[in-house]
Amino acid sequence: MAWFKRRHLYIVIGLIILIYFSMRATEFNLSKFRDFRNMIDFLSGWFPMNMEILPRMIMESLDTLAMAFLGSFLGLVFALPLAFVAARNTSRSPFLYGFFRISLSFLRSVPEIVFGLILLTAIGLGPFPAVLAIILHNIGVLGKLISELIEAADVGPQEAMKSVGAKRWIANIFSILPQIWPNVLSHYFYRFEVAIRTSLILGFIGGGGIGQQLFNHFKVFAYSSVAIDVFLIMIMVIMVDFTGSKIREKVI
Amino acid sequence: MNSGPIIKLEHVRVRYQGSDEDALTDFNLEMHPGEFICVLGKSGAGKSTMIRCLNGLQRPTDGSVYFLGEDITEFNEQGLRKVRTNMGMIFQHFNLIPRLSVLQNVLTGTFGKRNDWKNLIGYFSKEERDQALKAISSVELINQQHKRVEHLSGGQKQRVAIARALLQKPKVFLGDEPVASLDPGTANRIFNLIQRIHEKHKLVTLINVHDVTLAKRYATRVLALKDGKLIYDGSPEDVTEDWLVKIYD
Ligand SMILES: Nc1ncnc2c1ncn2[C@@H]1O[C@H](COP(=O)(O)OP(=O)(O)O)[C@@H](O)[C@H]1O
Ligand SMILES: [Mg+2]
């Protein structure tokens, strides 16, 4: 047992206890699968898929894609400069650093659905409040991730840019951004993918797009339509993941 | 006024925050036009600290640093930036900007003297581009000008850094162990290049080195630091074995 210490035993015991209580809390119980047949019956209702609605659902999917793209991309646009004021090494003062760090934490800690529900009361139903909700949450997430990349950036180029007499902000942009850019893109594409799933959930509360269609089809038991919705969602996620990895390959 | 020192350090002391020892103690130095100074010393002796005081990257705890007769320790950030534009500096790890080409890296040497928005969008006049190309030619990298710097060898990277420093049109040339990560042959060629540039542009040059033979071959004056103090200041010929034992014991 060369790799293990007594401490590891305690960690394992601790984890087992945690798993036990979490299972109790979530009523986790595999014997409930007695009704497995029900699920098979239910799923068989999905086929054949309702091809009639395919063209219309493709348009709805594109709406979802637009929501996810706008939400994550504008999130990135705002997060990028904020990350520089929220990073210890590039912030103007400890006060600004603290203030922006806390603000980003706040944005991150509020789930999109909560932003969505709040904005709904102001702007009403539709994709617009959903996009805003995704932007706000992503500013928080990407702002934190990018500020951590900034703090970990190699100081060499930063010294060099100071040495040529460049202004601070110019020096920071040139000496840090090229270094962290591939990682920024990785984070961004991951957030884009997450934003697709989020816009589905926001569709359930009237945010539009394929998510709202999925919700409606479920409500009226139109399972052959549900099948189309799920199929399109899977295609979308795979496509974004694929383009993301292609672009990252190009950049690195 | 040309007869006076370009740079003068007077009773400079540096103590880093949280440290209970001085990194540099009562340090006095005058650097005159035409001098090619090599600085010897063990690692931790204070060489980097000293060089960073010269261009204001490090503010002394006490004492004064004069550049062309003005005490730069009194300067604000803007004043220090102006001073730095007059001093080209190269580093052990080259400190180039990754993902940018040789030409793009060299062009950043002008950043201290130009409009920030032009820097940001990368607008350079024909004249500025020509000067960059000239600097790249003088370090013999013109065929690599569009190559990304990550794809260069160590020696080539240092030459890019030298071209970047040249584009500042500096009066002073500083090197913080610029050949410490290079093989002996390449190190010698880099020193040779620095010496040619030093003479052509009539610079004052100060370089930290580990390699005593390089110092003896190229320097007009040698300094040695130990525990933050200047223990030798004289001609390269007079750096005897005894001195080396004292410096590196
Ligand atoms: N940023 C820093 N903070 C605290 N101590 C430092 C810092 N930089 C250097 N020192 C200390 O100051 C002394 C001189 O360091 P340095 O100037 O880097 O020496 P050299 O370049 O000759 O190796 C060393 O004892 C080093 O540990
Ligand atoms: Mg050093």
Short mmCIF file of C-alpha atoms and ligand atoms in Angstrom, two decimals:
data_model
loop_
_atom_site.label_atom_id
_atom_site.label_comp_id
_atom_site.label_asym_id
_atom_site.label_seq_id
_atom_site.Cartn_x
_atom_site.Cartn_y
_atom_site.Cartn_z
CA MET A 1 0.00 0.00 0.00
CA ALA A 2 2.84 2.29 -0.92
CA TRP A 3 0.57 5.01 -2.33
CA PHE A 4 -1.85 5.33 0.54
CA LYS A 5 -1.79 7.12 3.86
CA ARG A 6 -4.16 6.92 6.82
CA ARG A 7 -5.60 10.25 5.65
CA HIS A 8 -6.82 8.59 2.43
CA LEU A 9 -8.82 6.07 4.45
CA TYR A 10 -10.63 8.89 6.25
CA ILE A 11 -11.39 10.57 2.93
CA VAL A 12 -12.89 7.34 1.57
CA ILE A 13 -15.02 6.86 4.69
CA GLY A 14 -16.14 10.48 4.47
CA LEU A 15 -17.14 10.05 0.83
CA ILE A 16 -19.12 6.89 1.56
CA ILE A 17 -21.05 8.69 4.28
CA LEU A 18 -21.73 11.59 1.90
CA ILE A 19 -22.96 9.24 -0.81
CA TYR A 20 -25.24 7.48 1.64
CA PHE A 21 -26.93 10.66 2.82
CA SER A 22 -27.18 12.06 -0.69
CA MET A 23 -28.92 8.87 -1.81
CA ARG A 24 -31.36 9.15 1.09
CA ALA A 25 -32.09 12.75 0.17
CA THR A 26 -32.63 11.96 -3.51
CA GLU A 27 -34.59 8.75 -2.93
CA PHE A 28 -31.98 6.99 -5.02
CA ASN A 29 -33.21 3.43 -5.40
CA LEU A 30 -32.53 1.17 -8.36
CA SER A 31 -35.31 -1.28 -7.42
CA LYS A 32 -37.74 1.41 -8.58
CA PHE A 33 -36.87 0.25 -12.10
CA ARG A 34 -39.54 -2.44 -11.63
CA ASP A 35 -41.64 -0.31 -13.97
CA PHE A 36 -39.01 -0.49 -16.66
CA ARG A 37 -41.64 -1.65 -19.16
CA ASN A 38 -43.52 1.62 -18.79
CA MET A 39 -40.48 3.47 -19.99
CA ILE A 40 -40.14 1.18 -23.00
CA ASP A 41 -43.80 1.73 -23.89
CA PHE A 42 -43.38 5.45 -23.43
CA LEU A 43 -40.28 5.60 -25.62
CA SER A 44 -41.89 3.46 -28.33
CA GLY A 45 -44.49 6.22 -28.64
CA TRP A 46 -41.68 8.48 -29.91
CA PHE A 47 -41.41 6.57 -33.17
CA PRO A 48 -41.92 7.06 -36.03
CA MET A 49 -40.84 10.65 -35.62
CA ASN A 50 -43.21 13.35 -36.75
CA MET A 51 -41.34 14.44 -39.88
CA GLU A 52 -44.03 16.94 -40.81
CA ILE A 53 -42.86 19.43 -38.23
CA LEU A 54 -39.17 19.00 -39.04
CA PRO A 55 -38.72 22.18 -41.17
CA ARG A 56 -40.52 24.33 -38.60
CA MET A 57 -38.54 22.79 -35.74
CA ILE A 58 -35.29 23.39 -37.57
CA MET A 59 -36.19 27.10 -37.60
CA GLU A 60 -36.94 26.92 -33.87
CA SER A 61 -33.59 25.23 -33.30
CA LEU A 62 -31.87 28.05 -35.13
CA ASP A 63 -33.57 30.46 -32.72
CA THR A 64 -32.14 28.47 -29.84
CA LEU A 65 -28.73 28.50 -31.47
CA ALA A 66 -28.98 32.28 -31.88
CA MET A 67 -29.94 32.70 -28.21
CA ALA A 68 -27.06 30.54 -27.06
CA PHE A 69 -24.57 32.23 -29.36
CA LEU A 70 -25.60 35.79 -28.49
CA GLY A 71 -25.80 35.02 -24.80
CA SER A 72 -22.40 33.39 -24.57
CA PHE A 73 -20.62 35.67 -27.05
CA LEU A 74 -21.82 38.97 -25.59
CA GLY A 75 -21.02 37.45 -22.21
CA LEU A 76 -17.45 36.96 -23.44
CA VAL A 77 -17.28 40.50 -24.87
CA PHE A 78 -18.13 41.99 -21.47
CA ALA A 79 -16.21 39.41 -19.45
CA LEU A 80 -12.90 40.00 -21.23
CA PRO A 81 -12.24 43.58 -20.09
CA LEU A 82 -13.82 42.91 -16.69
CA ALA A 83 -11.44 39.97 -16.20
CA PHE A 84 -8.50 42.36 -16.41
CA VAL A 85 -9.83 44.56 -13.60
CA ALA A 86 -10.72 41.46 -11.62
CA ALA A 87 -7.24 39.91 -11.86
CA ARG A 88 -4.81 40.66 -9.05
CA ASN A 89 -1.83 41.38 -11.33
CA THR A 90 -3.58 43.74 -13.74
CA SER A 91 -6.09 45.50 -11.50
CA ARG A 92 -5.50 49.17 -10.76
CA SER A 93 -6.06 48.85 -7.04
CA PRO A 94 -6.90 46.22 -4.43
CA PHE A 95 -10.25 47.92 -3.98
CA LEU A 96 -11.24 47.61 -7.65
CA TYR A 97 -9.92 44.07 -7.68
CA GLY A 98 -12.06 43.11 -4.69
CA PHE A 99 -15.11 44.93 -6.00
CA PHE A 100 -15.05 43.28 -9.43
CA ARG A 101 -14.20 39.86 -8.04
CA ILE A 102 -17.24 40.00 -5.77
CA SER A 103 -19.46 41.35 -8.55
CA LEU A 104 -18.46 38.51 -10.84
CA SER A 105 -19.10 35.98 -8.06
CA PHE A 106 -22.52 37.47 -7.60
CA LEU A 107 -23.38 37.21 -11.32
CA ARG A 108 -22.09 33.65 -11.35
CA SER A 109 -24.07 32.60 -8.31
CA VAL A 110 -27.44 33.63 -9.76
CA PRO A 111 -28.67 30.85 -12.08
CA GLU A 112 -29.89 31.86 -15.53
CA ILE A 113 -33.40 30.70 -14.75
CA VAL A 114 -33.61 33.17 -11.86
CA PHE A 115 -32.36 36.03 -14.04
CA GLY A 116 -34.86 34.83 -16.66
CA LEU A 117 -37.81 34.85 -14.27
CA ILE A 118 -36.89 38.31 -12.96
CA LEU A 119 -36.38 39.81 -16.43
CA LEU A 120 -39.61 38.20 -17.61
CA THR A 121 -41.54 40.47 -15.28
CA ALA A 122 -39.94 43.51 -16.88
CA ILE A 123 -39.77 42.62 -20.59
CA GLY A 124 -42.36 39.88 -20.88
CA LEU A 125 -42.09 36.51 -22.59
CA GLY A 126 -39.72 35.75 -25.43
CA PRO A 127 -36.12 35.04 -26.36
CA PHE A 128 -34.83 38.49 -25.40
CA PRO A 129 -34.98 38.07 -21.60
CA ALA A 130 -33.51 34.60 -22.07
CA VAL A 131 -30.54 36.02 -23.95
CA LEU A 132 -30.01 38.67 -21.28
CA ALA A 133 -30.12 36.02 -18.58
CA ILE A 134 -27.47 33.96 -20.37
CA ILE A 135 -25.29 37.04 -20.89
CA LEU A 136 -25.39 37.98 -17.21
CA HIS A 137 -24.54 34.54 -15.94
CA ASN A 138 -21.76 34.10 -18.51
CA ILE A 139 -20.16 37.42 -17.63
CA GLY A 140 -19.79 36.00 -14.15
CA VAL A 141 -18.47 32.61 -15.24
CA LEU A 142 -16.15 33.70 -18.05
CA GLY A 143 -14.98 36.77 -16.09
CA LYS A 144 -13.75 34.55 -13.27
CA LEU A 145 -12.19 31.91 -15.52
CA ILE A 146 -10.39 34.49 -17.66
CA SER A 147 -9.14 36.49 -14.67
CA GLU A 148 -7.58 33.28 -13.36
CA LEU A 149 -5.86 32.76 -16.71
CA ILE A 150 -4.57 36.34 -16.51
CA GLU A 151 -3.16 35.77 -13.04
CA ALA A 152 -1.37 32.63 -14.19
CA ALA A 153 0.11 34.24 -17.32
CA ASP A 154 3.90 34.25 -17.77
CA VAL A 155 5.33 37.53 -16.44
CA GLY A 156 8.22 37.59 -18.94
CA PRO A 157 6.37 39.29 -21.80
CA GLN A 158 4.76 41.67 -19.29
CA GLU A 159 8.20 42.81 -18.13
CA ALA A 160 9.28 43.24 -21.73
CA MET A 161 6.30 45.41 -22.61
CA LYS A 162 6.90 47.56 -19.53
CA SER A 163 10.53 47.87 -20.54
CA VAL A 164 9.75 49.34 -23.95
CA GLY A 165 7.78 52.04 -22.13
CA ALA A 166 4.30 50.92 -23.20
CA LYS A 167 1.31 52.16 -21.21
CA ARG A 168 -0.09 49.71 -18.71
CA TRP A 169 -3.25 48.79 -20.55
CA ILE A 170 -1.49 48.33 -23.87
CA ALA A 171 1.27 46.33 -22.19
CA ASN A 172 -1.32 44.12 -20.48
CA ILE A 173 -3.29 43.44 -23.63
CA PHE A 174 -0.25 42.58 -25.73
CA SER A 175 1.67 40.62 -23.17
CA ILE A 176 -1.24 38.62 -21.75
CA LEU A 177 -3.97 38.17 -24.34
CA PRO A 178 -1.94 36.19 -26.92
CA GLN A 179 -0.79 33.82 -24.18
CA ILE A 180 -4.23 33.04 -22.81
CA TRP A 181 -6.19 33.20 -26.09
CA PRO A 182 -6.40 29.43 -26.80
CA ASN A 183 -7.66 28.79 -23.28
CA VAL A 184 -10.13 31.64 -23.53
CA LEU A 185 -11.55 30.04 -26.67
CA SER A 186 -11.77 26.64 -24.97
CA HIS A 187 -13.74 28.15 -22.12
CA TYR A 188 -15.89 30.08 -24.54
CA PHE A 189 -16.92 27.07 -26.63
CA TYR A 190 -17.69 25.09 -23.54
CA ARG A 191 -19.92 27.92 -22.32
CA PHE A 192 -21.58 28.10 -25.75
CA GLU A 193 -22.48 24.43 -25.45
CA VAL A 194 -23.80 24.96 -21.94
CA ALA A 195 -25.79 27.95 -23.19
CA ILE A 196 -27.65 25.70 -25.63
CA ARG A 197 -28.84 23.54 -22.78
CA THR A 198 -29.67 26.63 -20.74
CA SER A 199 -31.75 28.13 -23.53
CA LEU A 200 -33.78 24.91 -23.57
CA ILE A 201 -34.62 25.34 -19.91
CA LEU A 202 -35.39 29.02 -20.49
CA GLY A 203 -37.68 27.86 -23.30
CA PHE A 204 -39.75 26.05 -20.66
CA ILE A 205 -40.52 29.43 -19.05
CA GLY A 206 -41.48 31.00 -22.38
CA GLY A 207 -38.07 31.87 -23.76
CA GLY A 208 -38.98 30.50 -27.21
CA GLY A 209 -36.87 28.31 -29.44
CA ILE A 210 -36.79 24.53 -29.55
CA GLY A 211 -36.91 24.35 -25.75
CA GLN A 212 -40.36 25.90 -25.64
CA GLN A 213 -41.54 23.53 -28.43
CA LEU A 214 -40.21 20.55 -26.51
CA PHE A 215 -42.08 21.67 -23.41
CA ASN A 216 -45.32 22.20 -25.36
CA HIS A 217 -45.08 18.89 -27.15
CA PHE A 218 -44.58 17.12 -23.84
CA LYS A 219 -47.59 18.86 -22.33
CA VAL A 220 -49.90 17.64 -25.12
CA PHE A 221 -48.37 14.11 -25.19
CA ALA A 222 -47.15 14.63 -28.81
CA TYR A 223 -44.28 12.20 -28.36
CA SER A 224 -43.49 11.75 -32.06
CA SER A 225 -42.86 15.51 -32.10
CA VAL A 226 -40.84 15.33 -28.90
CA ALA A 227 -38.61 12.84 -30.70
CA ILE A 228 -37.88 15.39 -33.44
CA ASP A 229 -37.08 18.06 -30.84
CA VAL A 230 -34.66 15.84 -28.95
CA PHE A 231 -33.04 14.72 -32.18
CA LEU A 232 -32.43 18.32 -33.28
CA ILE A 233 -31.05 19.29 -29.88
CA MET A 234 -28.54 16.47 -30.00
CA ILE A 235 -27.44 17.46 -33.50
CA MET A 236 -27.00 21.05 -32.37
CA VAL A 237 -24.86 20.22 -29.34
CA ILE A 238 -22.68 17.89 -31.38
CA MET A 239 -22.25 20.53 -34.10
CA VAL A 240 -21.17 23.23 -31.67
CA ASP A 241 -18.80 20.84 -29.94
CA PHE A 242 -17.33 19.86 -33.31
CA THR A 243 -16.84 23.41 -34.64
CA GLY A 244 -15.44 24.43 -31.29
CA SER A 245 -12.75 21.77 -31.35
CA LYS A 246 -11.94 22.55 -35.01
CA ILE A 247 -11.44 26.23 -34.24
CA ARG A 248 -9.36 25.45 -31.17
CA GLU A 249 -7.11 23.19 -33.23
CA LYS A 250 -6.56 26.02 -35.68
CA VAL A 251 -5.71 28.49 -32.92
CA ILE A 252 -3.29 26.41 -30.86
CA MET B 1 26.89 67.73 -21.25
CA ASN B 2 28.02 64.61 -23.09
CA SER B 3 31.02 64.23 -20.85
CA GLY B 4 28.91 63.48 -17.76
CA PRO B 5 27.63 60.03 -16.84
CA ILE B 6 24.56 58.77 -18.70
CA ILE B 7 23.40 56.89 -15.65
CA LYS B 8 24.46 57.41 -12.07
CA LEU B 9 23.40 55.46 -9.00
CA GLU B 10 23.89 57.15 -5.66
CA HIS B 11 23.61 55.24 -2.39
CA VAL B 12 20.97 52.97 -3.84
CA ARG B 13 19.46 50.48 -1.44
CA VAL B 14 16.72 48.00 -2.27
CA ARG B 15 14.92 45.88 0.25
CA TYR B 16 12.06 43.76 -1.02
CA GLN B 17 8.84 43.71 0.90
CA GLY B 18 8.79 40.98 3.50
CA SER B 19 12.54 40.48 3.35
CA ASP B 20 14.84 41.29 6.27
CA GLU B 21 17.94 41.72 4.14
CA ASP B 22 18.88 44.29 1.51
CA ALA B 23 19.00 42.96 -2.04
CA LEU B 24 21.21 45.92 -2.89
CA THR B 25 23.22 47.94 -0.33
CA ASP B 26 24.67 51.43 -0.66
CA PHE B 27 25.25 50.96 -4.35
CA ASN B 28 27.17 53.63 -6.29
CA LEU B 29 27.87 53.55 -10.00
CA GLU B 30 28.48 55.85 -12.94
CA MET B 31 27.99 54.67 -16.50
CA HIS B 32 29.73 56.67 -19.20
CA PRO B 33 29.21 56.91 -22.96
CA GLY B 34 30.82 54.09 -24.90
CA GLU B 35 31.19 51.73 -21.96
CA PHE B 36 30.42 48.05 -22.41
CA ILE B 37 29.92 46.82 -18.88
CA CYS B 38 29.58 43.20 -17.83
CA VAL B 39 28.28 42.38 -14.38
CA LEU B 40 29.39 39.19 -12.64
CA GLY B 41 27.97 37.63 -9.52
CA LYS B 42 26.42 34.49 -8.13
CA SER B 43 22.73 34.01 -8.48
CA GLY B 44 21.02 36.01 -5.76
CA ALA B 45 23.85 38.56 -5.68
CA GLY B 46 21.52 41.36 -6.77
CA LYS B 47 22.34 41.68 -10.49
CA SER B 48 18.73 41.65 -11.66
CA THR B 49 17.69 44.03 -8.92
CA MET B 50 20.40 46.48 -9.97
CA ILE B 51 19.51 46.35 -13.65
CA ARG B 52 15.84 46.86 -12.84
CA CYS B 53 16.72 49.98 -10.88
CA LEU B 54 18.39 51.43 -13.95
CA ASN B 55 15.21 51.53 -16.02
CA GLY B 56 12.81 52.13 -13.17
CA LEU B 57 11.20 48.69 -13.12
CA GLN B 58 12.31 48.60 -9.48
CA ARG B 59 12.02 51.64 -7.24
CA PRO B 60 14.94 51.88 -4.78
CA THR B 61 14.06 51.89 -1.10
CA ASP B 62 16.68 54.62 -0.63
CA GLY B 63 19.04 56.58 -2.83
CA SER B 64 18.87 58.13 -6.27
CA VAL B 65 19.10 56.96 -9.85
CA TYR B 66 20.10 59.67 -12.31
CA PHE B 67 19.43 59.36 -16.02
CA LEU B 68 21.00 62.21 -18.03
CA GLY B 69 21.25 64.22 -14.85
CA GLU B 70 17.66 63.80 -13.69
CA ASP B 71 16.74 61.79 -10.61
CA ILE B 72 14.25 59.25 -11.94
CA THR B 73 13.30 58.04 -8.47
CA GLU B 74 11.29 61.26 -8.26
CA PHE B 75 9.44 60.50 -11.51
CA ASN B 76 5.87 59.31 -11.70
CA GLU B 77 4.82 56.35 -13.83
CA GLN B 78 4.54 58.49 -16.96
CA GLY B 79 8.03 59.91 -16.48
CA LEU B 80 9.46 56.46 -15.91
CA ARG B 81 7.84 55.21 -19.10
CA LYS B 82 9.58 57.99 -20.98
CA VAL B 83 12.90 56.95 -19.44
CA ARG B 84 12.31 53.31 -20.39
CA THR B 85 11.76 54.20 -24.03
CA ASN B 86 15.43 55.25 -24.05
CA MET B 87 16.64 51.92 -22.71
CA GLY B 88 16.46 48.71 -24.69
CA MET B 89 16.37 45.62 -22.51
CA ILE B 90 16.74 41.91 -23.23
CA PHE B 91 16.19 38.97 -20.90
CA GLN B 92 17.24 35.42 -20.18
CA HIS B 93 13.95 33.97 -21.39
CA PHE B 94 13.68 36.37 -24.33
CA ASN B 95 10.22 37.53 -23.23
CA LEU B 96 8.79 37.73 -26.72
CA ILE B 97 5.07 37.86 -27.30
CA PRO B 98 3.87 34.40 -28.29
CA ARG B 99 1.65 33.90 -31.34
CA LEU B 100 3.01 37.06 -32.97
CA SER B 101 5.48 37.01 -35.85
CA VAL B 102 9.06 38.25 -35.77
CA LEU B 103 8.04 41.51 -37.44
CA GLN B 104 5.07 42.04 -35.13
CA ASN B 105 7.24 41.44 -32.08
CA VAL B 106 9.86 43.86 -33.29
CA LEU B 107 7.24 46.53 -34.00
CA THR B 108 6.18 46.46 -30.32
CA GLY B 109 9.53 48.12 -29.61
CA THR B 110 7.93 51.40 -30.72
CA PHE B 111 5.00 51.15 -28.30
CA GLY B 112 6.38 53.61 -25.78
CA LYS B 113 6.51 56.45 -28.27
CA ARG B 114 3.29 56.03 -30.19
CA ASN B 115 -0.41 56.67 -29.87
CA ASP B 116 -2.05 53.84 -27.91
CA TRP B 117 -4.94 53.40 -30.31
CA LYS B 118 -2.55 53.04 -33.22
CA ASN B 119 -0.71 50.44 -31.16
CA LEU B 120 -3.95 48.64 -30.44
CA ILE B 121 -5.11 48.34 -34.04
CA GLY B 122 -1.58 47.81 -35.32
CA TYR B 123 -1.35 50.83 -37.59
CA PHE B 124 2.29 51.52 -38.54
CA SER B 125 3.56 54.05 -41.05
CA LYS B 126 5.73 53.04 -43.99
CA GLU B 127 8.69 54.59 -42.22
CA GLU B 128 8.08 52.63 -39.02
CA ARG B 129 7.79 49.38 -40.96
CA ASP B 130 10.98 50.12 -42.86
CA GLN B 131 12.82 50.77 -39.62
CA ALA B 132 11.54 47.50 -38.19
CA LEU B 133 12.73 45.64 -41.29
CA LYS B 134 16.10 47.33 -41.01
CA ALA B 135 16.40 46.22 -37.39
CA ILE B 136 15.43 42.68 -38.40
CA SER B 137 18.04 42.73 -41.16
CA SER B 138 20.71 43.84 -38.76
CA VAL B 139 20.07 40.75 -36.63
CA GLU B 140 20.00 38.63 -39.79
CA LEU B 141 16.45 37.38 -39.53
CA ILE B 142 14.91 39.02 -42.57
CA ASN B 143 13.98 35.66 -44.10
CA GLN B 144 12.07 34.75 -40.95
CA GLN B 145 10.18 38.02 -40.58
CA HIS B 146 6.73 36.42 -40.94
CA LYS B 147 7.49 33.35 -38.84
CA ARG B 148 5.82 33.03 -35.45
CA VAL B 149 8.40 33.45 -32.71
CA GLU B 150 7.56 30.14 -31.01
CA HIS B 151 9.03 28.39 -34.03
CA LEU B 152 12.47 29.98 -33.68
CA SER B 153 15.55 28.64 -31.93
CA GLY B 154 16.80 30.22 -28.70
CA GLY B 155 19.48 32.24 -30.44
CA GLN B 156 17.01 33.49 -33.03
CA LYS B 157 14.55 34.47 -30.30
CA GLN B 158 17.21 36.53 -28.57
CA ARG B 159 17.99 38.23 -31.86
CA VAL B 160 14.32 39.16 -32.23
CA ALA B 161 14.45 40.65 -28.74
CA ILE B 162 17.56 42.60 -29.71
CA ALA B 163 15.82 43.94 -32.82
CA ARG B 164 12.83 44.94 -30.69
CA ALA B 165 15.17 46.83 -28.35
CA LEU B 166 16.92 48.45 -31.34
CA LEU B 167 13.63 49.80 -32.63
CA GLN B 168 13.37 51.85 -29.45
CA LYS B 169 16.42 53.78 -30.72
CA PRO B 170 17.86 53.43 -27.24
CA LYS B 171 20.74 55.28 -25.63
CA VAL B 172 21.27 52.48 -23.14
CA PHE B 173 21.25 48.74 -23.77
CA LEU B 174 20.57 46.40 -20.85
CA GLY B 175 20.73 42.61 -20.72
CA ASP B 176 19.71 40.48 -17.76
CA GLU B 177 21.61 37.23 -18.35
CA PRO B 178 20.67 37.23 -22.03
CA VAL B 179 22.77 34.19 -22.90
CA ALA B 180 22.18 32.05 -19.81
CA SER B 181 19.83 29.70 -21.68
CA LEU B 182 21.96 29.45 -24.83
CA ASP B 183 24.78 27.10 -25.82
CA PRO B 184 28.31 28.57 -25.70
CA GLY B 185 28.62 29.07 -29.45
CA THR B 186 25.30 30.84 -29.75
CA ALA B 187 26.08 32.86 -26.63
CA ASN B 188 29.29 34.09 -28.21
CA ARG B 189 27.50 35.06 -31.43
CA ILE B 190 24.87 36.97 -29.46
CA PHE B 191 27.59 38.87 -27.59
CA ASN B 192 29.31 39.58 -30.86
CA LEU B 193 26.08 41.00 -32.27
CA ILE B 194 25.51 43.10 -29.17
CA GLN B 195 29.02 44.47 -29.41
CA ARG B 196 28.57 45.46 -33.07
CA ILE B 197 25.29 47.19 -32.24
CA HIS B 198 26.90 48.81 -29.22
CA GLU B 199 29.58 50.36 -31.42
CA LYS B 200 27.39 51.23 -34.36
CA HIS B 201 24.78 53.05 -32.27
CA LYS B 202 27.25 54.40 -29.71
CA LEU B 203 25.37 52.91 -26.77
CA VAL B 204 26.08 52.46 -23.13
CA THR B 205 25.71 48.76 -22.53
CA LEU B 206 25.34 46.82 -19.31
CA ILE B 207 24.94 43.08 -19.30
CA ASN B 208 24.69 40.51 -16.53
CA VAL B 209 26.62 37.36 -17.34
CA HIS B 210 27.53 34.10 -15.71
CA ASP B 211 30.28 33.30 -18.18
CA VAL B 212 33.53 35.01 -17.15
CA THR B 213 35.25 34.40 -20.50
CA LEU B 214 32.50 36.29 -22.31
CA ALA B 215 32.85 39.17 -19.86
CA LYS B 216 36.62 39.25 -20.35
CA ARG B 217 36.31 39.06 -24.13
CA TYR B 218 33.73 41.78 -24.66
CA ALA B 219 33.60 44.12 -21.68
CA THR B 220 35.45 47.42 -21.40
CA ARG B 221 34.65 47.36 -17.71
CA VAL B 222 33.65 44.63 -15.31
CA LEU B 223 31.56 44.89 -12.15
CA ALA B 224 31.10 42.15 -9.61
CA LEU B 225 28.33 41.96 -7.07
CA LYS B 226 28.16 39.93 -3.93
CA ASP B 227 25.34 39.97 -1.40
CA GLY B 228 24.05 43.21 -2.87
CA LYS B 229 27.40 44.99 -2.70
CA LEU B 230 29.75 46.06 -5.44
CA ILE B 231 33.00 44.20 -4.71
CA TYR B 232 34.82 44.74 -8.00
CA ASP B 233 34.79 47.61 -10.47
CA GLY B 234 37.62 47.70 -12.95
CA SER B 235 39.14 46.46 -16.16
CA PRO B 236 38.44 42.96 -17.46
CA GLU B 237 42.16 42.14 -17.49
CA ASP B 238 42.44 42.63 -13.76
CA VAL B 239 39.77 40.05 -12.96
CA THR B 240 42.18 37.45 -11.64
CA GLU B 241 41.60 33.93 -10.41
CA ASP B 242 41.68 35.28 -6.88
CA TRP B 243 38.90 37.66 -7.69
CA LEU B 244 36.81 34.92 -9.26
CA VAL B 245 37.17 32.84 -6.11
CA LYS B 246 35.99 35.80 -4.09
CA ILE B 247 33.07 36.46 -6.42
CA TYR B 248 31.85 32.89 -6.77
CA ASP B 249 33.08 31.17 -3.59
N1 LIG C 1 10.53 40.14 -6.04
C1 LIG C 1 11.34 39.78 -5.01
N2 LIG C 1 10.83 39.70 -3.77
C2 LIG C 1 11.61 39.35 -2.72
N3 LIG C 1 12.92 39.09 -2.81
C3 LIG C 1 13.50 39.16 -4.02
C4 LIG C 1 12.73 39.50 -5.19
N4 LIG C 1 13.56 39.51 -6.26
C5 LIG C 1 14.77 39.17 -5.78
N5 LIG C 1 14.74 38.97 -4.44
C6 LIG C 1 15.90 38.63 -3.58
O1 LIG C 1 16.87 39.65 -3.73
C7 LIG C 1 18.16 39.10 -3.83
C8 LIG C 1 18.80 39.52 -5.13
O2 LIG C 1 18.11 38.92 -6.20
P1 LIG C 1 18.44 39.19 -7.73
O3 LIG C 1 18.58 40.65 -7.93
O4 LIG C 1 17.40 38.49 -8.53
O5 LIG C 1 19.84 38.47 -7.89
P2 LIG C 1 20.55 37.93 -9.21
O6 LIG C 1 19.88 38.54 -10.39
O7 LIG C 1 21.98 38.35 -9.05
O8 LIG C 1 20.41 36.45 -9.19
C9 LIG C 1 18.01 37.60 -3.69
O9 LIG C 1 18.27 37.26 -2.35
C10 LIG C 1 16.58 37.34 -4.04
O10 LIG C 1 16.09 36.23 -3.33
MG MG C 2 18.89 37.50 -11.96
#
